[in-house]
Short mmCIF file of C-alpha atoms and ligand atoms in Angstrom, two decimals:
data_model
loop_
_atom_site.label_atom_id
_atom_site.label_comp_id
_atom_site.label_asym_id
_atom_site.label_seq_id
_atom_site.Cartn_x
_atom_site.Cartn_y
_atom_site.Cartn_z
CA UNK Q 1032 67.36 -151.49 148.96
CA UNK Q 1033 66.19 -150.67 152.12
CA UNK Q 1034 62.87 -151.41 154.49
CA UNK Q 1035 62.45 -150.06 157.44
CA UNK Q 1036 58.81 -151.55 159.38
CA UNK Q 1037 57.79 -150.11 162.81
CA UNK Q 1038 61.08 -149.80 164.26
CA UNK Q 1039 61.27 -149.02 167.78
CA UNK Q 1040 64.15 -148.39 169.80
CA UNK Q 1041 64.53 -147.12 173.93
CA UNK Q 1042 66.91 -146.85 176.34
CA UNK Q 1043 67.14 -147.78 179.63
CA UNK Q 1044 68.20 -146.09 182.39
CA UNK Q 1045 68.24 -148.33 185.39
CA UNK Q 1046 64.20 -149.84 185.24
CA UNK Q 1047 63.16 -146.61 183.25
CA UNK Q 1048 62.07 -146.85 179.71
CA UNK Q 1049 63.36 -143.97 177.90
CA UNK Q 1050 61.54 -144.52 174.10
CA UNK Q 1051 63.55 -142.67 171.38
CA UNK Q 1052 62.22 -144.12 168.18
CA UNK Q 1053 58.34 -145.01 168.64
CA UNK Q 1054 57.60 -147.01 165.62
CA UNK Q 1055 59.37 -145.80 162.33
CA UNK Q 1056 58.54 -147.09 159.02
CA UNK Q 1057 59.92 -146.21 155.37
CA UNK Q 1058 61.77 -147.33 152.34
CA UNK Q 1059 64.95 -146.45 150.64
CA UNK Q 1060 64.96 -147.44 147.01
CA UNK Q 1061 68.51 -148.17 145.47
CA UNK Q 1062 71.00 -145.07 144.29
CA UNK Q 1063 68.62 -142.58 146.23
CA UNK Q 1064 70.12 -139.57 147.88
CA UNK Q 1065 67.67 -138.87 150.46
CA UNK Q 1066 68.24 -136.55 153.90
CA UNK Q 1067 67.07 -137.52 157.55
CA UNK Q 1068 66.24 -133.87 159.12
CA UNK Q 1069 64.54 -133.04 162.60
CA UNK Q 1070 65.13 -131.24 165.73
CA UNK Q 1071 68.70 -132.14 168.19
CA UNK Q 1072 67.72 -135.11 170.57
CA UNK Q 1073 64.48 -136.40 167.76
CA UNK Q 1074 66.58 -139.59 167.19
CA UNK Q 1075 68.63 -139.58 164.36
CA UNK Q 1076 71.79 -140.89 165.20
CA UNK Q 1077 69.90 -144.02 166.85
CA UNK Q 1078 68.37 -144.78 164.22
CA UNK Q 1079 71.34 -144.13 161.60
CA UNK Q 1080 72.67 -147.05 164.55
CA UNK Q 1081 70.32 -149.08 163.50
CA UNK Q 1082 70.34 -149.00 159.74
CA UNK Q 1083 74.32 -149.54 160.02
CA UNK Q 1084 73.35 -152.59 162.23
CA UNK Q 1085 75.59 -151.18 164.87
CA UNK Q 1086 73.22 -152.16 167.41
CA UNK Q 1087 69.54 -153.73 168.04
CA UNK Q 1088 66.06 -152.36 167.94
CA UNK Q 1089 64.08 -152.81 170.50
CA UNK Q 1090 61.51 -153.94 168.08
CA UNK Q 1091 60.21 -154.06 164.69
CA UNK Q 1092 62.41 -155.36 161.45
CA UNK Q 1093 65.24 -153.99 159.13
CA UNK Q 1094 65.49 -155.54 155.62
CA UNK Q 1095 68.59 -154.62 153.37
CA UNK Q 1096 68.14 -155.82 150.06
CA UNK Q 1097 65.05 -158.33 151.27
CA UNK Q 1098 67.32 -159.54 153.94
CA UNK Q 1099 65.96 -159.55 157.48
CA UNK Q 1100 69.03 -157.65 159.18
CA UNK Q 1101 68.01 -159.72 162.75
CA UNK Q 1102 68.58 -162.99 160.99
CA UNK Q 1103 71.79 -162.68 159.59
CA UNK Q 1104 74.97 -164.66 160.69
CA UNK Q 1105 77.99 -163.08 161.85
CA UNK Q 1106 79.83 -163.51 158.07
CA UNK Q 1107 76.64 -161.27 156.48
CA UNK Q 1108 76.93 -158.89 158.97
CA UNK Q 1109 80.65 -158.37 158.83
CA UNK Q 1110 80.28 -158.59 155.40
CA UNK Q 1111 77.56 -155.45 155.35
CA UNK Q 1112 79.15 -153.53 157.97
CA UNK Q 1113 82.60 -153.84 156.60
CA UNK Q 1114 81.77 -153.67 152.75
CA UNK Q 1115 78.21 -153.21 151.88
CA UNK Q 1116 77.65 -150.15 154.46
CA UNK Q 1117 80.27 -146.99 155.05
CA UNK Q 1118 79.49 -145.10 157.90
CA UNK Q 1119 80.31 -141.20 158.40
CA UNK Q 1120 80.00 -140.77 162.25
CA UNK Q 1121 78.83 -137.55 164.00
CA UNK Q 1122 81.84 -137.45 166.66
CA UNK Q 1123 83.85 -138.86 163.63
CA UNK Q 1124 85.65 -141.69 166.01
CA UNK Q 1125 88.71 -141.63 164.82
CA UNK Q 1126 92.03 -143.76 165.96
CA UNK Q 1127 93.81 -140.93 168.06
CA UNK Q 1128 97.22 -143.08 167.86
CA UNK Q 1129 96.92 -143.63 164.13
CA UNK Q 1130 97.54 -140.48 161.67
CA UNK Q 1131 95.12 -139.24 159.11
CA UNK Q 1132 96.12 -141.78 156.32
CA UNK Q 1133 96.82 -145.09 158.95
CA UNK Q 1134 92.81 -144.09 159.86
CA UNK Q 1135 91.59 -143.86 156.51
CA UNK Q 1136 93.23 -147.29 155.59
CA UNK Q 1137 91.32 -148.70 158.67
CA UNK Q 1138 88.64 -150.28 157.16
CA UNK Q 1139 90.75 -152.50 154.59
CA UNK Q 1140 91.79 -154.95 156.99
CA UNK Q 1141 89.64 -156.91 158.00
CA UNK Q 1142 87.39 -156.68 154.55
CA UNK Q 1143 88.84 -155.49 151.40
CA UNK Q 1144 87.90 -155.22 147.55
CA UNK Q 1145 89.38 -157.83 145.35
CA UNK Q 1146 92.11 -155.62 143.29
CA UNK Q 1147 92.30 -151.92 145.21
CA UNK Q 1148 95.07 -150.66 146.63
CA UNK Q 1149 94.33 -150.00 149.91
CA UNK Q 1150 96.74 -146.80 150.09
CA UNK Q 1151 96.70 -145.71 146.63
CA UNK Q 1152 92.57 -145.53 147.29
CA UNK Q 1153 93.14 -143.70 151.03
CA UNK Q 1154 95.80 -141.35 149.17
CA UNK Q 1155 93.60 -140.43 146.34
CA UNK Q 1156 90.58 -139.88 148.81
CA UNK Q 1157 92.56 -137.79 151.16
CA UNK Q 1158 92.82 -135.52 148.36
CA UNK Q 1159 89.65 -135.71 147.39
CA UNK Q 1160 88.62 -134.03 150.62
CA UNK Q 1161 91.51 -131.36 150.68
CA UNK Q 1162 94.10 -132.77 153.26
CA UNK Q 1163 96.48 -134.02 150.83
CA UNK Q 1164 99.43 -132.16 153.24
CA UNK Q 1165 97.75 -133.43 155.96
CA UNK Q 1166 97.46 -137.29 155.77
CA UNK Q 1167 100.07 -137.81 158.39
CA UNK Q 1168 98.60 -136.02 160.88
CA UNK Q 1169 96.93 -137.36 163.74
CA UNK Q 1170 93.80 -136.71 165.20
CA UNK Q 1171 94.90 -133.76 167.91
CA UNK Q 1172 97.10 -132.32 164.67
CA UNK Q 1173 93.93 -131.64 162.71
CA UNK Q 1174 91.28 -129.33 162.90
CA UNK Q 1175 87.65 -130.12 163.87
CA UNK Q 1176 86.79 -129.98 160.09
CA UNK Q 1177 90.17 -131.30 158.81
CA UNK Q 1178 88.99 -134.60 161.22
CA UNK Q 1179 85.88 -134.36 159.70
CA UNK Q 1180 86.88 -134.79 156.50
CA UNK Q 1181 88.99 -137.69 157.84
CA UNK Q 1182 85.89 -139.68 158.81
CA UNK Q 1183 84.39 -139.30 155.28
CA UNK Q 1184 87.46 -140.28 153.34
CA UNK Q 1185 87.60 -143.78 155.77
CA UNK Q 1186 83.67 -144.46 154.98
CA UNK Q 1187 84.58 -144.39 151.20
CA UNK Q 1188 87.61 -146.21 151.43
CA UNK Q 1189 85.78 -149.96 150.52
CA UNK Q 1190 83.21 -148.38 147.89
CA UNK Q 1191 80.33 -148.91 149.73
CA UNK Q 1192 77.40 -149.24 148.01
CA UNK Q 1193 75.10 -147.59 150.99
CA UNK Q 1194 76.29 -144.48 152.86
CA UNK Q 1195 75.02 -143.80 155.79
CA UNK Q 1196 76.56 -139.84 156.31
CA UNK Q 1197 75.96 -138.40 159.94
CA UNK Q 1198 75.83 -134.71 159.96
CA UNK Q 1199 78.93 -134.69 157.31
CA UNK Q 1200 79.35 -130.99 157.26
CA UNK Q 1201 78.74 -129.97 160.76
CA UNK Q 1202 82.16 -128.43 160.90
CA UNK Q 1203 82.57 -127.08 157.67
CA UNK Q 1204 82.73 -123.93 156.24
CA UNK Q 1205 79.93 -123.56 153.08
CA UNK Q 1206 82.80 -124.05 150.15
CA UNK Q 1207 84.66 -126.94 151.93
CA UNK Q 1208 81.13 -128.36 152.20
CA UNK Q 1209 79.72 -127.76 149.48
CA UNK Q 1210 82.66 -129.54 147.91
CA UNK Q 1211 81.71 -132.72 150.06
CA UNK Q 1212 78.39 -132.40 148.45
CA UNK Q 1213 79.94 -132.70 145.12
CA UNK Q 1214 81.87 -135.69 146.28
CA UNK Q 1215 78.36 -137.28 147.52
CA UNK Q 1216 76.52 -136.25 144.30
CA UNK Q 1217 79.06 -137.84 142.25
CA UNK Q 1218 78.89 -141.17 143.98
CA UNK Q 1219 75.69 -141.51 143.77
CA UNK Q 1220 75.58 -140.60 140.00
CA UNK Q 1221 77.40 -144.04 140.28
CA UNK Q 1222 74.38 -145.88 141.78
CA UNK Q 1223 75.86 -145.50 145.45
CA UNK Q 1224 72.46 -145.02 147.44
CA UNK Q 1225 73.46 -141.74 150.29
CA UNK Q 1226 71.59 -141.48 153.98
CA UNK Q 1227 72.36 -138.61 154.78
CA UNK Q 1228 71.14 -136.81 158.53
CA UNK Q 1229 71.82 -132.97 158.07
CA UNK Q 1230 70.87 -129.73 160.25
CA UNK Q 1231 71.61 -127.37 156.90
CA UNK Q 1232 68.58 -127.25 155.06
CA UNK Q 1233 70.43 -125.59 151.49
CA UNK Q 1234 71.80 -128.89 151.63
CA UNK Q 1235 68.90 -130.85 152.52
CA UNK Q 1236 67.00 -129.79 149.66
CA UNK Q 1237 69.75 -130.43 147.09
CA UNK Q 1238 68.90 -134.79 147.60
CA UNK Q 1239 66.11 -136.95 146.15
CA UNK Q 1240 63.64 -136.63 149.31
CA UNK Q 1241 63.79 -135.39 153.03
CA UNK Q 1242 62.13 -137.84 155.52
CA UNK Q 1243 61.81 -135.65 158.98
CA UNK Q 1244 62.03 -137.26 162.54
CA UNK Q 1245 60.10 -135.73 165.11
CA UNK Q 1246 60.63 -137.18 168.52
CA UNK Q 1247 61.28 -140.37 167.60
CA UNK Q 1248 58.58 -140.35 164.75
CA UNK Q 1249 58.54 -139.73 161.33
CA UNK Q 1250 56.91 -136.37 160.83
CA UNK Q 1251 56.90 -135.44 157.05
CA UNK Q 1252 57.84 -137.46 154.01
CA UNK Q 1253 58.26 -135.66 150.95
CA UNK P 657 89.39 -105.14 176.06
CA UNK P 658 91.28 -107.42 174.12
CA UNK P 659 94.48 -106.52 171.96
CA UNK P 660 96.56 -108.88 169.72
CA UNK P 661 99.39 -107.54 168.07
CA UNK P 662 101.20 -109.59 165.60
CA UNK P 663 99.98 -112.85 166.90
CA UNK P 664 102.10 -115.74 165.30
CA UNK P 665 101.69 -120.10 166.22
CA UNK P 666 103.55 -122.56 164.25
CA UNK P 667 103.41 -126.40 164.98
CA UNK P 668 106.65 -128.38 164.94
CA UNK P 669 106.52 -131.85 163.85
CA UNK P 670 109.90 -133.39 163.85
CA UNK P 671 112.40 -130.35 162.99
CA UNK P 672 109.55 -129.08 160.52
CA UNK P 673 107.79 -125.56 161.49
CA UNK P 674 104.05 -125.69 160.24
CA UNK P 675 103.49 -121.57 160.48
CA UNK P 676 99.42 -121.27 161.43
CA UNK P 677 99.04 -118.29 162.47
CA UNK P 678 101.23 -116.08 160.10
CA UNK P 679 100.94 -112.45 162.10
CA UNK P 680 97.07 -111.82 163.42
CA UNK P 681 96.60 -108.10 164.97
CA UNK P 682 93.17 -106.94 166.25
CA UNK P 683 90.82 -105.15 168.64
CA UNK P 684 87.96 -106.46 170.56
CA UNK P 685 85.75 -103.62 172.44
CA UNK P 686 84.22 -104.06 175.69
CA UNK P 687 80.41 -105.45 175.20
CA UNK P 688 81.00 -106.70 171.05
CA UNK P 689 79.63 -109.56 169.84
CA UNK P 690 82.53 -110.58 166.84
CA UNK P 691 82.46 -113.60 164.66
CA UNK P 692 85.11 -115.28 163.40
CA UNK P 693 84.92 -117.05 160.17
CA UNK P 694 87.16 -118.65 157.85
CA UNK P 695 87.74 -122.12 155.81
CA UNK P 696 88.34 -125.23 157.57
CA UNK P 697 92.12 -125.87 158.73
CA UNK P 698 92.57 -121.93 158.38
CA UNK P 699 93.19 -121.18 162.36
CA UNK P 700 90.62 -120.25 163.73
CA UNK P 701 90.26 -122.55 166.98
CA UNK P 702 94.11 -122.10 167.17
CA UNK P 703 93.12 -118.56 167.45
CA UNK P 704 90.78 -119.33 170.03
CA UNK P 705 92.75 -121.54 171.79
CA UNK P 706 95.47 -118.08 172.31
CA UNK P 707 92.38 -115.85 173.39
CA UNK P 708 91.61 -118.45 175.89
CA UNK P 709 95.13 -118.89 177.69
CA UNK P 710 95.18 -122.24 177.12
CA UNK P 711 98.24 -122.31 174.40
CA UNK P 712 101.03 -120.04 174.19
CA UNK P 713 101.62 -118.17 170.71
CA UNK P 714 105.09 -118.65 169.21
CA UNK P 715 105.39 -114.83 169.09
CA UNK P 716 102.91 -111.68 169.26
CA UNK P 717 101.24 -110.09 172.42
CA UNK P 718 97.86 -110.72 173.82
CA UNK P 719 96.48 -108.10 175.75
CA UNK P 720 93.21 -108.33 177.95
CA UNK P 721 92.36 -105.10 179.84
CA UNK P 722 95.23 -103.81 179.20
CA UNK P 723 97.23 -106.86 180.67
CA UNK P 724 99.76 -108.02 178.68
CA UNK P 725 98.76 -112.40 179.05
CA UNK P 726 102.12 -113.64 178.76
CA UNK P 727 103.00 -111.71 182.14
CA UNK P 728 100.22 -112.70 184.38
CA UNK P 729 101.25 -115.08 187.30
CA UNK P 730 99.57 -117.80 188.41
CA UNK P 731 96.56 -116.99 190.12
CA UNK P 732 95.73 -114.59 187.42
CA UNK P 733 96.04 -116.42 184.86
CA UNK P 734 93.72 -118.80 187.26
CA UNK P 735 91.26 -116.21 187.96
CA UNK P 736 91.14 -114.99 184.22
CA UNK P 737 90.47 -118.61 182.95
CA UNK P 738 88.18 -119.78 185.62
CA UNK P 739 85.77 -116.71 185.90
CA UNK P 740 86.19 -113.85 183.21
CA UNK P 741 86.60 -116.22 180.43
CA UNK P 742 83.91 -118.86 179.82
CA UNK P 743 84.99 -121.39 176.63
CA UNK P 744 83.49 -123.54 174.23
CA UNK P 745 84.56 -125.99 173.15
CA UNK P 746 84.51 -126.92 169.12
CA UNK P 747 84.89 -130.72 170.51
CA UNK P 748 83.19 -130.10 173.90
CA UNK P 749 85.20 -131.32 176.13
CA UNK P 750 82.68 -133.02 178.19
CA UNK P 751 83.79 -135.62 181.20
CA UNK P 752 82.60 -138.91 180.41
CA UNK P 753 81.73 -140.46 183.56
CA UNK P 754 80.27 -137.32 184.88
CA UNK P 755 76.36 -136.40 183.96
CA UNK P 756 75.30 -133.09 182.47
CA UNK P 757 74.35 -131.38 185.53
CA UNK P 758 77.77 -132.47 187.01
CA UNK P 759 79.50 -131.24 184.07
CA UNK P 760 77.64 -127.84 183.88
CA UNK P 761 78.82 -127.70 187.50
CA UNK P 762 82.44 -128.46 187.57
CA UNK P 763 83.92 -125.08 186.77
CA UNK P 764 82.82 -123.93 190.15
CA UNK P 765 85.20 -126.32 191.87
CA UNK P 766 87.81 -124.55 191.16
CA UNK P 767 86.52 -121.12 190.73
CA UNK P 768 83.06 -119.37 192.32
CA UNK P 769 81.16 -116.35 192.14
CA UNK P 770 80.27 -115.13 195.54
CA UNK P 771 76.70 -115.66 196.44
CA UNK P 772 76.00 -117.91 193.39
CA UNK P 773 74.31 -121.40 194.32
CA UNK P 774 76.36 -123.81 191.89
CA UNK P 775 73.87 -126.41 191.48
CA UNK P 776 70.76 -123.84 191.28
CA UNK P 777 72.32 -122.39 188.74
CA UNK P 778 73.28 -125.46 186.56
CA UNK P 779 70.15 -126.08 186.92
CA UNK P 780 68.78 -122.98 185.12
CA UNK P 781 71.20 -123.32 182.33
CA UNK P 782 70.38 -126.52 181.60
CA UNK P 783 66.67 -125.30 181.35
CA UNK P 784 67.82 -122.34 179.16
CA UNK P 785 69.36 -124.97 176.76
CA UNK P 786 66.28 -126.93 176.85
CA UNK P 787 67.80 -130.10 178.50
CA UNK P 788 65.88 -129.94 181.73
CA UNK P 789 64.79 -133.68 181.17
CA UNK P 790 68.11 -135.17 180.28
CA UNK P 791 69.69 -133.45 183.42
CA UNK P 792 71.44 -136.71 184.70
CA UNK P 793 72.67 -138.75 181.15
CA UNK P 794 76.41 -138.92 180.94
CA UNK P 795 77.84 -137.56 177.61
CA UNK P 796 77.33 -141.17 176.05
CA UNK P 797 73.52 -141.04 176.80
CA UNK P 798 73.37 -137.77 175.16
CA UNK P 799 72.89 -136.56 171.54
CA UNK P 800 75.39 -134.70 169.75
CA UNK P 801 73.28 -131.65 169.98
CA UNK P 802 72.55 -132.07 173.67
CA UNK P 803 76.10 -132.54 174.42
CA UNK P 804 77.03 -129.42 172.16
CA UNK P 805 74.55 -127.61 174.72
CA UNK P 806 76.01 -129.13 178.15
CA UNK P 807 79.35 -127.69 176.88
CA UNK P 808 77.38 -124.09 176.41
CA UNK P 809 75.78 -124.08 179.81
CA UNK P 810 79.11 -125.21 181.42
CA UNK P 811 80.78 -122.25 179.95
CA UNK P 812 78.33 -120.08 181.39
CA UNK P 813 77.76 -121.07 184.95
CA UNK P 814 80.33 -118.70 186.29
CA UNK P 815 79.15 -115.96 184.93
CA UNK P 816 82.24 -114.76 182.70
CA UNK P 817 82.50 -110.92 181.30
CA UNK P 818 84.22 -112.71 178.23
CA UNK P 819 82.69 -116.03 176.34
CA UNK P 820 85.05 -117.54 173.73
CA UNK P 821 82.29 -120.11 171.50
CA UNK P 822 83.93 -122.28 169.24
CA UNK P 823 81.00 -123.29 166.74
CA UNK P 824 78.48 -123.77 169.55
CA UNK P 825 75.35 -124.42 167.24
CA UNK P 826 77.44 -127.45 164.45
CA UNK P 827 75.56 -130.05 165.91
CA UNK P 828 72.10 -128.16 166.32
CA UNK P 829 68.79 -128.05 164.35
CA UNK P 830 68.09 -124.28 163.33
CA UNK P 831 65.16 -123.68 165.81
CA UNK P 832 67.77 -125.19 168.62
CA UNK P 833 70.46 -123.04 167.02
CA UNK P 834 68.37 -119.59 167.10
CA UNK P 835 67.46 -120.33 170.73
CA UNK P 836 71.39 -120.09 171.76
CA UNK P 837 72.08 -117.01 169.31
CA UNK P 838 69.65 -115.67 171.28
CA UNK P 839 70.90 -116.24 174.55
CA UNK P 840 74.06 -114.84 173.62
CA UNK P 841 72.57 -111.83 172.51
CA UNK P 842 70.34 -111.80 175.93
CA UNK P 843 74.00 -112.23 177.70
CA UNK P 844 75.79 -109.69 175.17
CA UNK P 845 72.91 -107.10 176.28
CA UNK P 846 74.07 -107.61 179.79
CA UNK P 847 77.73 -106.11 178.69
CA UNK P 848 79.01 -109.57 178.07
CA UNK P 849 82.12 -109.50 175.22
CA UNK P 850 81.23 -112.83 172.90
CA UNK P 851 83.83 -114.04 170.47
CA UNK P 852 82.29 -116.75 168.35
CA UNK P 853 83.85 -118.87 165.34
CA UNK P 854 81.11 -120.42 163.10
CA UNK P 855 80.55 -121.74 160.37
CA UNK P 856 77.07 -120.60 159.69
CA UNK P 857 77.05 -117.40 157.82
CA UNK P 858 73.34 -116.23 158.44
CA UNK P 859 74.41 -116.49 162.46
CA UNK P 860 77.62 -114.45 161.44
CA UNK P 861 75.31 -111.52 160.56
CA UNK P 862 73.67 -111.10 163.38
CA UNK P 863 76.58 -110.47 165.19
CA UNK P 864 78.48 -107.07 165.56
CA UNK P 865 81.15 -107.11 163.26
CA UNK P 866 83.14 -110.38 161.34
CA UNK P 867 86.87 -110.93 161.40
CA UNK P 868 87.79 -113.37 158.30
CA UNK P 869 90.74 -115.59 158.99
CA UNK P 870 92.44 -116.65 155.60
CA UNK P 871 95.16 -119.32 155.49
CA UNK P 872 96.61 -117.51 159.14
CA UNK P 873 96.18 -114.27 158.11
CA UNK P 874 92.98 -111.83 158.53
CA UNK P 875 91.24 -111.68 155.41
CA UNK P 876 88.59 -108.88 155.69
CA UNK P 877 87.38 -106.97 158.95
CA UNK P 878 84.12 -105.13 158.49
N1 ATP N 2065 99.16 -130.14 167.08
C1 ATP N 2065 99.20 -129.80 165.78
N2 ATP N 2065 100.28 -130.12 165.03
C2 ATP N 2065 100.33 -129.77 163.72
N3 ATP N 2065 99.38 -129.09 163.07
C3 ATP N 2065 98.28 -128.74 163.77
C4 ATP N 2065 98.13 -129.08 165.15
N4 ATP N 2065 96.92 -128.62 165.57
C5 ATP N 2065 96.35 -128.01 164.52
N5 ATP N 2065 97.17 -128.09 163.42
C6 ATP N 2065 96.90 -127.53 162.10
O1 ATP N 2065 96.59 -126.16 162.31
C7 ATP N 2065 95.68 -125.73 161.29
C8 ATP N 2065 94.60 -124.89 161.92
O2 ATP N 2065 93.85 -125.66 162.82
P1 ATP N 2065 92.57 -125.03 163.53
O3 ATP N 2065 92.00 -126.09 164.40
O4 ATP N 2065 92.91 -123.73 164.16
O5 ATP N 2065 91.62 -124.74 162.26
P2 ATP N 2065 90.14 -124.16 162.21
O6 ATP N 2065 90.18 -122.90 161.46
O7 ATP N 2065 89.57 -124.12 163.58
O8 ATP N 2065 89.40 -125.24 161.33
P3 ATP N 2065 87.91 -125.88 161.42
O9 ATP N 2065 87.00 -124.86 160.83
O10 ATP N 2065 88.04 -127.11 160.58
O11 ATP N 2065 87.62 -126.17 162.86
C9 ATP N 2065 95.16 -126.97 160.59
O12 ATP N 2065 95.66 -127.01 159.27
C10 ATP N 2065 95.69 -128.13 161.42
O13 ATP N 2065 96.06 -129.24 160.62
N1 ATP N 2066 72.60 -144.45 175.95
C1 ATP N 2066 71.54 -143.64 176.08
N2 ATP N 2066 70.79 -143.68 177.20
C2 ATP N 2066 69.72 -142.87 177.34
N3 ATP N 2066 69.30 -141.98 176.42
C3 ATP N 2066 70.00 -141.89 175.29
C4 ATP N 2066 71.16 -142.69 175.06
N4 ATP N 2066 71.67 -142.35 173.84
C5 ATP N 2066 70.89 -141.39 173.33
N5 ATP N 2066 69.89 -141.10 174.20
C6 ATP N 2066 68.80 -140.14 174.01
O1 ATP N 2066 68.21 -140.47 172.76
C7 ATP N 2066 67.70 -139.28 172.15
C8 ATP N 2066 68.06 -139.27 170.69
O2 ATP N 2066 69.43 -139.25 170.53
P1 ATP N 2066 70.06 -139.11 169.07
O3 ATP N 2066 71.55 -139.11 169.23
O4 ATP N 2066 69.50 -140.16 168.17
O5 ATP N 2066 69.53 -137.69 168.61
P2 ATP N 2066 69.79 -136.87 167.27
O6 ATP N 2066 68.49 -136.70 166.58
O7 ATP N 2066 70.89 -137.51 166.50
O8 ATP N 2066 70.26 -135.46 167.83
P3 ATP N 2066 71.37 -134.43 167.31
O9 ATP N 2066 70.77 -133.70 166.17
O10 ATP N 2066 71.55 -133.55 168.55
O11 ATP N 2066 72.60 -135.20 166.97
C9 ATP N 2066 68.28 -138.09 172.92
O12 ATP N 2066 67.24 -137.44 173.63
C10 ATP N 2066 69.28 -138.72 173.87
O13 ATP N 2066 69.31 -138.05 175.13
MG1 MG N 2067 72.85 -136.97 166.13
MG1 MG N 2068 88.11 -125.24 164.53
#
């Protein structure tokens, strides 16, 4: 579902080239569960970026489903970003004006499936993650794992069939996480494929294959 | 060093009280290294947040050295803040348009050790947290990890006899998480008090003695 062929991707900081990912290459094959591991700064996050089409290599290609990512119009893109693609961000980014619910719901207006109620779906997912008595908090009312829980419950919200999860249970305590797990297992018992970039290795070893970065190469795939 | 007696924080949204902490009494000894754990949403950075002077409880005593908190003028409350208590952030806290080293460096504005070079000593940290190379990205050039550690070495620069951590290693690898534990046991050695919530139980035993925060309340002290 998804090919990945010598990606590269650097930085610059005024006229010097800071290389973070130095020429990354690997499939995902569709419904896997698979974990992106490797040391703080190895460049995970950039290249979760990538995959979600959030920004632009600075070289090599990106297919999703045989489609080069780089050649898409602005409709596709929306279309994957929106629909195809929910993304579980590592500093969450969350609305800080909007309360837990209003942020969940985010997602389903600009793009939304053909016959789901947008806040029956964001209720029912709020639960999911525990913060049923807490949907109408906002951002500063929650806690850092109450927030957290936030983000994943928004990436669901349009069934996407590709999750791209960073660091999901960073600020969780091992039973609220584990219950995220469950959540995660379940959907992709449905076919939904999971990326998920983790520092707890329990977790880790509970998906389909661990693919490890080491600066800005992959180091292991097994 | 530090006494709580019957610590109590409710939120009020609207007219409706939202009880958090529910009535939290213990000790903290000169030179221990506690952990506090607990489920998500239970109260722990609340907690934190009341150890730290920067929130007032709705009711209950806070004692450090003997002091009670809540009758501390100005400049001590100043002096107890800026120097004895060094605080990390579960969100960081960082400044966006400043860089790391400029972060690390900005508690000393305010407040300064005698005889301490500012910017030497940023310096060091920074080393000890094994950013030495990414000394001058802003927050937004950093990784989460990297960021987690500029909020670390900031809390340390001045120095403080007491260092609040609010799940310093969420965001770090476990090699990158072991090298902080053990620079807060290095500091601990040297008399320093540490209070620090996590999440990770394995870090939890490595530390003196655990205080359990259930739904407000404390659970299990042992
Ligand atoms: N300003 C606020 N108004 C209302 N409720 C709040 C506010 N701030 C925090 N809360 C609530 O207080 C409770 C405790 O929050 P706290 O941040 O102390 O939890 P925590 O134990 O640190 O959780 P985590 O492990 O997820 O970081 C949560 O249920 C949260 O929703
Ligand atoms: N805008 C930027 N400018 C310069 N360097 C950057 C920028 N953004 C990220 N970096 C650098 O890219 C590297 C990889 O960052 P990335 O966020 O992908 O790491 P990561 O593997 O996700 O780390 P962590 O586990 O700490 O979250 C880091 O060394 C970081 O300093
Ligand atoms: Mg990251
Ligand atoms: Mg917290």
């Amino acid at each position: 579902i998804l090919e990945v062929v010598d990606l590269r991707k650097s930085y610059f900081l005024g006229d010097t080239e800071i290389p973070i990912l130095k020429g990354i290459s690997f499939d995902v094959y569709d419904g896997e569960f698979i974990s992106i591991v490797g040391p703080s700064g190895s460049g995970k996050s950039t290249l979760m970026n990538l995959l979600g089409c959030l920004d632009r290599p600075t070289s090599g290609k990106i297919y999703i489903r045989n489609k080069d990512v780089s050649s898409m119009n602005d409709n596709e893109l929306s279309n994957l970003r929106g629909l195809e693609i929910g993304f579980i961000f590592q500093k969450f980014n969350l609305i800080p004006r909007m309360n837990a619910l209003e942020n969940v719901m985010l997602p389903t207006y600009a793009n939304k499936r053909k016959g789901v109620d947008a806040k029956e779906k964001a209720i029912s997912l709020l639960k999911k993650v525990g913060l049923e008595d807490r949907m109408h908090h906002k951002p500063n009312e929650l806690s850092g794992g109450q927030s957290q829980r936030v983000a994943i419950a928004r990436a669901l919200i349009n069934e996407p069939s590709i999750i791209l999860a960073d660091e999901p249970t960073g600020n969780l305590d091992t039973k609220t996480g584990d219950e995220v797990m469950e959540l995660f297992q379940m959907l992709n018992k449905n076919k939904t494929t999971i990326i998920m970039i983790t520092h707890n290795n329990s977790l880790a070893k509970k998906t389909n294959r661990i693919i490890r970065i080491l600066d800005g190469k992959i180091d292991v795939e097994n």
